[in-house]
CSV table of C-alpha atoms in Angstrom, one decimal:
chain,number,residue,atom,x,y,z
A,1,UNK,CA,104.1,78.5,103.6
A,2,UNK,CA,106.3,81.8,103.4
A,3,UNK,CA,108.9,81.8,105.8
A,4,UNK,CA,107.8,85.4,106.4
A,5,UNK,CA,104.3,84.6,107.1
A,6,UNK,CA,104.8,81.7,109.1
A,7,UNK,CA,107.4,84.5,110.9
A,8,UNK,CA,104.2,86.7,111.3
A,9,UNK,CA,102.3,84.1,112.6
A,10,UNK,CA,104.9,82.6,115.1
A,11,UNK,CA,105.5,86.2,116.3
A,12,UNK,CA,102.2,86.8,116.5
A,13,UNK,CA,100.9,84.2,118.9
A,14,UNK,CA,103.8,84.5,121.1
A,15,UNK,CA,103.3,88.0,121.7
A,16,UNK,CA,99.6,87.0,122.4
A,17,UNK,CA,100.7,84.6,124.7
A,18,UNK,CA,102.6,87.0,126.4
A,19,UNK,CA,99.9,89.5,126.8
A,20,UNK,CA,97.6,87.2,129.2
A,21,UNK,CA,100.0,86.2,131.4
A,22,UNK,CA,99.0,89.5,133.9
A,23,UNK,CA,95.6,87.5,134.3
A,24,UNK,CA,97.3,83.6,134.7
A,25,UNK,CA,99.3,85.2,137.3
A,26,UNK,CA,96.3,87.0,139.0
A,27,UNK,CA,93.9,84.4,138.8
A,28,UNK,CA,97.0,81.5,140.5
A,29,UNK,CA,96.1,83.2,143.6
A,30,UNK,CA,99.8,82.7,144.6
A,31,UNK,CA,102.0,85.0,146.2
A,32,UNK,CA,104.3,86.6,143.4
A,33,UNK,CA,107.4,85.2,145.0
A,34,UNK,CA,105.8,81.6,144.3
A,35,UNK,CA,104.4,82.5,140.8
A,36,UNK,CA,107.8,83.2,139.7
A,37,UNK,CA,109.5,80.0,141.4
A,38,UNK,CA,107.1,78.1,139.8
A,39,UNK,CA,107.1,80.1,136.6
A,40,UNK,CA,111.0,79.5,136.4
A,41,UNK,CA,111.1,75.4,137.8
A,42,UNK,CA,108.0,74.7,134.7
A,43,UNK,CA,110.1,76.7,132.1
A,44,UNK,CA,113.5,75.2,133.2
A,45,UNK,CA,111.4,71.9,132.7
A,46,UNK,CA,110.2,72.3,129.3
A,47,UNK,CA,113.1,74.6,127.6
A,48,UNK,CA,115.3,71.5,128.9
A,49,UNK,CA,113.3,69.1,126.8
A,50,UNK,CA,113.5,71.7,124.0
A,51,UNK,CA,117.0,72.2,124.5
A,52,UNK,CA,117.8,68.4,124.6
A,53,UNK,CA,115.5,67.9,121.1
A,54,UNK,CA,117.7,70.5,119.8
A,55,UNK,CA,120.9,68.8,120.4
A,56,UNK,CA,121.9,72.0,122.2
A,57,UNK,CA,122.9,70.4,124.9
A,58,UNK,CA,125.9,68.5,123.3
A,59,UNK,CA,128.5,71.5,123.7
A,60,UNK,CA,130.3,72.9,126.1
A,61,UNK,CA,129.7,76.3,127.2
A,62,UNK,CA,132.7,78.4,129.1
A,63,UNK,CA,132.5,79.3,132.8
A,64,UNK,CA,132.3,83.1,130.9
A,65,UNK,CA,128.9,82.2,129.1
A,66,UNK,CA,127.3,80.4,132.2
A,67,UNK,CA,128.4,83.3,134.0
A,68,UNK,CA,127.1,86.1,132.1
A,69,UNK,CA,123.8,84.3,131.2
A,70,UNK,CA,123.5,83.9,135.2
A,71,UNK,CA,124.1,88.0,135.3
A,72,UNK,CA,121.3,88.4,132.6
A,73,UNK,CA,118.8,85.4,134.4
A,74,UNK,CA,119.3,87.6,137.7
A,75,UNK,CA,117.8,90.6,136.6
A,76,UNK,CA,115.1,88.7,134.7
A,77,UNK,CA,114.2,86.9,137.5
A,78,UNK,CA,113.9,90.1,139.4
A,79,UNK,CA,111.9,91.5,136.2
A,80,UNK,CA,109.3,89.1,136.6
A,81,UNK,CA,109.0,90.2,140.5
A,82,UNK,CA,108.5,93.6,140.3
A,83,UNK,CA,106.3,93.7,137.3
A,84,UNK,CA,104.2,90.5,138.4
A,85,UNK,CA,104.1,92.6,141.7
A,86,UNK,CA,102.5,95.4,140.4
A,87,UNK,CA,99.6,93.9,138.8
A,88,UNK,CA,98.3,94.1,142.1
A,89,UNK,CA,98.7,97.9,142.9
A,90,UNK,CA,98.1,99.4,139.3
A,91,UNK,CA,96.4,97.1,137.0
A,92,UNK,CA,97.2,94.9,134.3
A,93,UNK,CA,96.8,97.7,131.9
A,94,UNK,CA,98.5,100.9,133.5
A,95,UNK,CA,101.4,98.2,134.4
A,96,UNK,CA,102.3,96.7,131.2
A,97,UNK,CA,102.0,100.4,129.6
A,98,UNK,CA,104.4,101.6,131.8
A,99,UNK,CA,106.7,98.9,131.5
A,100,UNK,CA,107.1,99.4,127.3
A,101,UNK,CA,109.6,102.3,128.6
A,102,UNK,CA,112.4,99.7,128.4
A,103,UNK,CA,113.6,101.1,125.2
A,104,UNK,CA,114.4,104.0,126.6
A,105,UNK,CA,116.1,102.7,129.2
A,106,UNK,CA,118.4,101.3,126.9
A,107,UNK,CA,118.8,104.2,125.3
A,108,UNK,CA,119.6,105.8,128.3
A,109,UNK,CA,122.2,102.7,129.5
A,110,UNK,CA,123.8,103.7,125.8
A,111,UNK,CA,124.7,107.0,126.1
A,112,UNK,CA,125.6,106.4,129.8
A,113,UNK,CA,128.0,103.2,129.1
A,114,UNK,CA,128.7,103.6,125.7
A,115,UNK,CA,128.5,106.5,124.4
A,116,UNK,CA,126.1,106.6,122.6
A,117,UNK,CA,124.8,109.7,120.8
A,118,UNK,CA,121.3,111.0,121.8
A,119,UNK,CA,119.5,112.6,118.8
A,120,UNK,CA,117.2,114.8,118.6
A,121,UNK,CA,114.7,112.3,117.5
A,122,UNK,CA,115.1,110.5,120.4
A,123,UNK,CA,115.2,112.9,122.7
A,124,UNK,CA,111.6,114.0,121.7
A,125,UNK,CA,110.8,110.2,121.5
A,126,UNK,CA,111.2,110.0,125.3
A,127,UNK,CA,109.6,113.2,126.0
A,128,UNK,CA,106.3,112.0,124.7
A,129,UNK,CA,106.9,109.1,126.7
A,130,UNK,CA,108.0,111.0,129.3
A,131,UNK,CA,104.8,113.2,128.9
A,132,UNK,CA,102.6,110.4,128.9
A,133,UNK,CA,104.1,108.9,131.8
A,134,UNK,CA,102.7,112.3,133.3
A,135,UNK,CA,98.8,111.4,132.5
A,136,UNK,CA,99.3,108.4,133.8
A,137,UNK,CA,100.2,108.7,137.2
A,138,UNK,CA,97.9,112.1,137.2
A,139,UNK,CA,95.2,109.7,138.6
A,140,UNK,CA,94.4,105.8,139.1
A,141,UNK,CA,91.8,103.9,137.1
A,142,UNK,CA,88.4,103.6,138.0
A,143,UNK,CA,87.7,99.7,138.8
A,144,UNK,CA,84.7,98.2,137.0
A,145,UNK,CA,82.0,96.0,138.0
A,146,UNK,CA,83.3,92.9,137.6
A,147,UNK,CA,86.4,93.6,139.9
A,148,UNK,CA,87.0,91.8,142.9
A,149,UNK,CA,89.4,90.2,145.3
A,150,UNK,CA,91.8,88.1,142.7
A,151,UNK,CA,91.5,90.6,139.9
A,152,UNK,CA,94.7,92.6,140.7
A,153,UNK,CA,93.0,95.6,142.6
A,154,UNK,CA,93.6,94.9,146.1
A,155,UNK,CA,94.8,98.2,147.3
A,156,UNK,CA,93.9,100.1,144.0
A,157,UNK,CA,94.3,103.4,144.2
A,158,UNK,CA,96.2,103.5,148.0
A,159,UNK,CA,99.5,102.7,146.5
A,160,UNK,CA,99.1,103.2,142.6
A,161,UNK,CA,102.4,104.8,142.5
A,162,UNK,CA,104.3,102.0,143.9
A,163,UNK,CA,102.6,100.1,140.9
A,164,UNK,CA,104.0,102.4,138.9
A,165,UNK,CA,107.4,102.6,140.0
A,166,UNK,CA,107.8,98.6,140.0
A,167,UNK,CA,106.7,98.7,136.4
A,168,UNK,CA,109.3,101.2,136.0
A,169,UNK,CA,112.1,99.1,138.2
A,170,UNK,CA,110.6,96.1,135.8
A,171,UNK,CA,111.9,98.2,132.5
A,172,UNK,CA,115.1,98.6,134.5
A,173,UNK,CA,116.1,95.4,135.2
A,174,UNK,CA,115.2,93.8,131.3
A,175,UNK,CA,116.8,96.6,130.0
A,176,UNK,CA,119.9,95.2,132.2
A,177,UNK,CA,119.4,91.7,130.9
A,178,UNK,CA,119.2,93.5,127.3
A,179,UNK,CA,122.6,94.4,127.5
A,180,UNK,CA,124.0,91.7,129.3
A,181,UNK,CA,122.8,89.2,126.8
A,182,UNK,CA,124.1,91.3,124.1
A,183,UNK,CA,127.6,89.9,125.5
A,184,UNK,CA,126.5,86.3,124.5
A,185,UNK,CA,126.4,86.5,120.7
A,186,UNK,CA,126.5,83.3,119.0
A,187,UNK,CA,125.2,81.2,122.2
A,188,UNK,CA,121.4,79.6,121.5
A,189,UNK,CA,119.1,82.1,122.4
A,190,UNK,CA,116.2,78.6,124.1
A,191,UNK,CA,119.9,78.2,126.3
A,192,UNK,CA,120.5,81.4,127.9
A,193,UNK,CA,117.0,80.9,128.6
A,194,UNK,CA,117.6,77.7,129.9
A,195,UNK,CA,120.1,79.3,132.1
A,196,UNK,CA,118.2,82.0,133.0
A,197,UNK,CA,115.2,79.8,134.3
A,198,UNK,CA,118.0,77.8,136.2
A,199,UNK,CA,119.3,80.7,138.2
A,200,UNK,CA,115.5,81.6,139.0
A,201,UNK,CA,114.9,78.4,140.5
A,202,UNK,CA,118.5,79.0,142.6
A,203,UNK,CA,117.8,82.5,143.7
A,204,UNK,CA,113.7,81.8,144.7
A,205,UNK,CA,114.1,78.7,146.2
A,206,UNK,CA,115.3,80.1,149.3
A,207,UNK,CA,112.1,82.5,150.0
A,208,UNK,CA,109.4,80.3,147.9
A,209,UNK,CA,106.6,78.8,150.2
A,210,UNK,CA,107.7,75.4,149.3
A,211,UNK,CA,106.5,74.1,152.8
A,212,UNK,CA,102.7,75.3,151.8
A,213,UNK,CA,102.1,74.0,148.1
A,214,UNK,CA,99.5,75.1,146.6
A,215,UNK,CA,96.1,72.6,147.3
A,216,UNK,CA,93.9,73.2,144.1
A,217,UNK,CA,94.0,72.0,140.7
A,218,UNK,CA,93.3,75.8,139.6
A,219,UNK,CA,96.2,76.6,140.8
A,220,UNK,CA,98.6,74.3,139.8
A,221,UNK,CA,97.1,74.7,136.4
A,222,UNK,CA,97.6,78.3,136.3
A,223,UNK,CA,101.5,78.5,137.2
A,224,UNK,CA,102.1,75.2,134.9
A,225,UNK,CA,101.5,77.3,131.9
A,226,UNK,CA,102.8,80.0,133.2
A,227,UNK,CA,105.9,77.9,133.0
A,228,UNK,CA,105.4,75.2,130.3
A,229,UNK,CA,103.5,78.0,127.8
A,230,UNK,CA,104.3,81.4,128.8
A,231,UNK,CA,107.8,80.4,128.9
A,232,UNK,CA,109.1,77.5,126.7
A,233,UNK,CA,106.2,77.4,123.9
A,234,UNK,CA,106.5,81.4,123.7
A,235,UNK,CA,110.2,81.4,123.9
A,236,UNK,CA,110.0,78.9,120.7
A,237,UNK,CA,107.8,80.7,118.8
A,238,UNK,CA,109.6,84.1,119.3
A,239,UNK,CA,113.0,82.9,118.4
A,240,UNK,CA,111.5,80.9,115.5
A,241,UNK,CA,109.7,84.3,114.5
A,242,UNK,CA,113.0,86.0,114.8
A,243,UNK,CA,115.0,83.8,112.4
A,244,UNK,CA,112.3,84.5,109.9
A,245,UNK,CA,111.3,88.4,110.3
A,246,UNK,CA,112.9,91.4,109.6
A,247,UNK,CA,113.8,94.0,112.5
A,248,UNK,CA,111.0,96.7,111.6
A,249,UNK,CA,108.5,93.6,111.4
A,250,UNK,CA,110.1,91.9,114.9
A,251,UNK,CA,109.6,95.6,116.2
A,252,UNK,CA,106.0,96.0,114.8
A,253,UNK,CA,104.5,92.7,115.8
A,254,UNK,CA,105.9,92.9,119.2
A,255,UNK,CA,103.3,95.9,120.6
A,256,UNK,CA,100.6,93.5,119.9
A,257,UNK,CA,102.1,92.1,123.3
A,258,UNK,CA,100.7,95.1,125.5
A,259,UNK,CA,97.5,95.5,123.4
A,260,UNK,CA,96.2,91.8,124.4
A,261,UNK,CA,97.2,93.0,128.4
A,262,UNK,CA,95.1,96.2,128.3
A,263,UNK,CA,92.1,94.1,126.4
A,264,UNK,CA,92.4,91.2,129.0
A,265,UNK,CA,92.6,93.5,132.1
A,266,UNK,CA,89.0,95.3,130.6
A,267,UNK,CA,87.6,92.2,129.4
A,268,UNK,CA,88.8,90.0,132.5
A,269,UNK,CA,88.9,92.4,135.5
A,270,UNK,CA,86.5,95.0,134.0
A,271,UNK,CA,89.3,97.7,134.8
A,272,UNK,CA,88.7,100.9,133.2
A,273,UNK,CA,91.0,104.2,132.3
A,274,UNK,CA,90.7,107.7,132.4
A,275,UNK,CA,90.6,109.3,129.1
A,276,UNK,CA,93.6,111.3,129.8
A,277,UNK,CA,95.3,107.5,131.2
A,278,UNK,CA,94.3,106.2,127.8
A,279,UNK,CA,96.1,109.0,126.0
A,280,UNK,CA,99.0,108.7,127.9
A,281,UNK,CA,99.3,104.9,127.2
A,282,UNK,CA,98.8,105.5,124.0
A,283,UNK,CA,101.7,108.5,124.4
A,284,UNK,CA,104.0,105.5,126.0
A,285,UNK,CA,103.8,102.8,123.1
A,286,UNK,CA,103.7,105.2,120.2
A,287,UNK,CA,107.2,106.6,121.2
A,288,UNK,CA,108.0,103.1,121.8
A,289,UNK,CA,107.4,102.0,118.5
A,290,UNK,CA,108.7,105.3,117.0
A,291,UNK,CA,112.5,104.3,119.5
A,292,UNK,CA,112.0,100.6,118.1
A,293,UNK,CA,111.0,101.1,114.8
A,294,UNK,CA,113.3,104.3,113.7
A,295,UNK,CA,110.4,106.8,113.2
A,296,UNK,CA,111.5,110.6,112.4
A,297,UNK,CA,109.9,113.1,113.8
A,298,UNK,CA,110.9,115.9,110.9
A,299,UNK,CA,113.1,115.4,108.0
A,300,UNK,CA,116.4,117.4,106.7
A,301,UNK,CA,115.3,118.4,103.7
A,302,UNK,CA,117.6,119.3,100.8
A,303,UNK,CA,117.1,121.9,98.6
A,304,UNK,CA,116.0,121.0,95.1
A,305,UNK,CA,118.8,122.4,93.5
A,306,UNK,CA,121.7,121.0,95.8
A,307,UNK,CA,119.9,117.3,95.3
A,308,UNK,CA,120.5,117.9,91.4
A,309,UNK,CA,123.7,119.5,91.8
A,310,UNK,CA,125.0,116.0,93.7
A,311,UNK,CA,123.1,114.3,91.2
A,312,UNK,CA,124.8,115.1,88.2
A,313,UNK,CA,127.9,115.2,90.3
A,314,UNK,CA,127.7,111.3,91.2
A,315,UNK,CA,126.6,110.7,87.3
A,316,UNK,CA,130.2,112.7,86.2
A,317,UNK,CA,132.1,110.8,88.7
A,318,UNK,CA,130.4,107.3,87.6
A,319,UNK,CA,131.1,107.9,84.1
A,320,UNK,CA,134.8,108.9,84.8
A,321,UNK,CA,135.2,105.6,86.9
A,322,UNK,CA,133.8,103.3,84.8
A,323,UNK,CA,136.1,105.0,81.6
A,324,UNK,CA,139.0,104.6,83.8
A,325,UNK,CA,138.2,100.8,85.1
A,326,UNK,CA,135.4,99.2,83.0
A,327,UNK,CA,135.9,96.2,85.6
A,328,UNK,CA,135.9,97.8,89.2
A,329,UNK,CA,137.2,95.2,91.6
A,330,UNK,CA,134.8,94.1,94.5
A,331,UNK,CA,134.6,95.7,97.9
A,332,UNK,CA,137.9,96.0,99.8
A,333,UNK,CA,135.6,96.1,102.9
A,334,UNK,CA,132.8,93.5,102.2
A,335,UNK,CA,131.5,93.5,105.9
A,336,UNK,CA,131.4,97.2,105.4
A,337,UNK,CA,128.9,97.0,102.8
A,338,UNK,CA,125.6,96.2,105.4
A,339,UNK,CA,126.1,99.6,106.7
A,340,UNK,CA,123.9,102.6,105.3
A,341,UNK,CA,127.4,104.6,105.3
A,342,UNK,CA,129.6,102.3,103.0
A,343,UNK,CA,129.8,103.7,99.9
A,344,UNK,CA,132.4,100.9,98.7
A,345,UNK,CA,131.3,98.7,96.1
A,346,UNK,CA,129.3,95.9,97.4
A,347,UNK,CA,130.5,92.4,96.0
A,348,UNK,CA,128.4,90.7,93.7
């Protein structure tokens, strides 16, 4: 099989996997801090086994890498709270649309810390988000039929904004991790997981209701693969995906993630939306994609005349260059040459 298809698929059923966890963590009937001690002790579990399979664990990682993937598993531990949190007060759906802001909050994190330059094109990227953000909160959804006591809609419509602003706190805090894992390039991505899990179990153990467990099979069923599936078999088939895909591909396949949500919160719970709610989740992961994907908005265009004009320009030049030095030597900068700018020779 293609490496890139197997990519597709890979990426594809992790992203899948990701998209029912709103209705695993629902239907545990556990209190959120629980879910995600449990979800975290599972994970550290099985990405132990995988790591140990691996022989990742043979090295020896600095006091600097522990540390910062410690940083990162702290505000992905607080990730999962807040956004497992407000399933309960905003749905599945209007939740996990609000949370696909995150790219903007990197973008926001870059020209802040780094600076980073905020085009134009991005700057209209987050206004649509922005905008839809707007018909989102304008009103909350209507609950269907099939909606009862463990599907999520508890207080619905009493504190809908506090669902919305822990989805929003959610996007904060992975956007945090974002960047603080950027500082760990060239550690195994299943052992800053690994880590990350580890610090979850540290920080939750504490406040977890470890005195109560939990007395049904149903339940220990649902936060096992929350832990064992949702966490170490996604996290394997996402990273495998990622050594195999492109970045535009990555970035494409990774929205089917809040499309499965919104399905399983109608399907499942029987939660419906507002037209103008549906428009403005669609606003949210359209800009999303366009951030993620590099989408343009409009495009400089060049008059015919000046393209032909630098046309026959480069063609005098080349001709001049290659009369001069029929044997150019390779690129003085080769790790230049990745870069759209580089205009040195790239080495054969």
């Amino acid at each position: 099989m293609d490496s890139t298809v197997r990519g597709t698929i890979e990426m594809t059923a992790a992203m899948a996997i990701l998209g029912t966890i709103g209705w695993f963590v629902v239907m545990s009937g556990e209190p959120i801090m629980d879910v995600v001690f449990w979800r975290c002790a599972f994970g550290a579990i099985t990405l132990l086994i995988i790591c140990a399979a691996l022989g990742l664990l043979r090295g020896r990682l600095s006091l600097r890498i522990v540390a910062i993937a410690a940083l990162g598993g702290a505000a992905i531990v607080i990730n999962w709270l807040l956004l497992f949190s407000s399933f309960s007060h905003a749905s599945i759906s209007i939740a996990t649309a609000v949370y696909n802001t995150q790219p903007f909050m990197l973008v926001a994190f870059g020209a802040l810390f780094f600076s980073e330059r905020l085009t134009m094109t991005k700057l209209a990227w987050l206004g649509i988000a922005f905008a839809g953000m707007l018909l989102i909160v304008h009103a909350s959804p209507d609950v269907g039929p099939d909606a009862g006591p463990n599907t999520g809609t508890g207080n619905l419509g009493t504190d809908y904004f506090t669902g919305i602003a822990m989805a929003l706190g959610a996007a904060f805090f992975w956007a945090v991790a974002a960047i603080v894992t950027k500082k760990l390039k060239g550690t195994p991505p299943h052992l800053i997981a690994l880590i990350q899990v580890c610090v979850g179990v540290v920080m939750l153990a504490p406040f977890a209701n470890l005195s109560h467990l939990p007395a049904d099979a149903w339940s220990w069923s649902m936060l096992t693969t929350l832990g064992v599936v949702h966490t170490g078999l996604m996290y394997i088939l996402m990273y495998g995906a990622i050594q195999k895909l492109p970045t535009h591909l990555q970035g494409s396949l990774s929205f089917i993630y809040p499309v499965v949500a919104i399905l399983v919160d109608v399907v499942a719970f029987g939660h419906r939306l507002h037209p103008a709610q549906i428009v403005g989740a669609a606003a949210i992961l359209v800009a999303a994609a366009g951030m993620n994907l590099g989408w343009t908005l409009w495009k400089s265009e060049i008059p015919a005349e000046s393209t032909q004009a630098i046309n026959r320009a480069k063609n005098v030049a080349g001709r001049q260059s290659c009369a001069n030095d029929p044997a150019p030597p390779a690129c003085s900068r080769p790790a230049l040459c990745s870069m759209p700018q580089c205009n040195h020779l790239r080495p054969a």
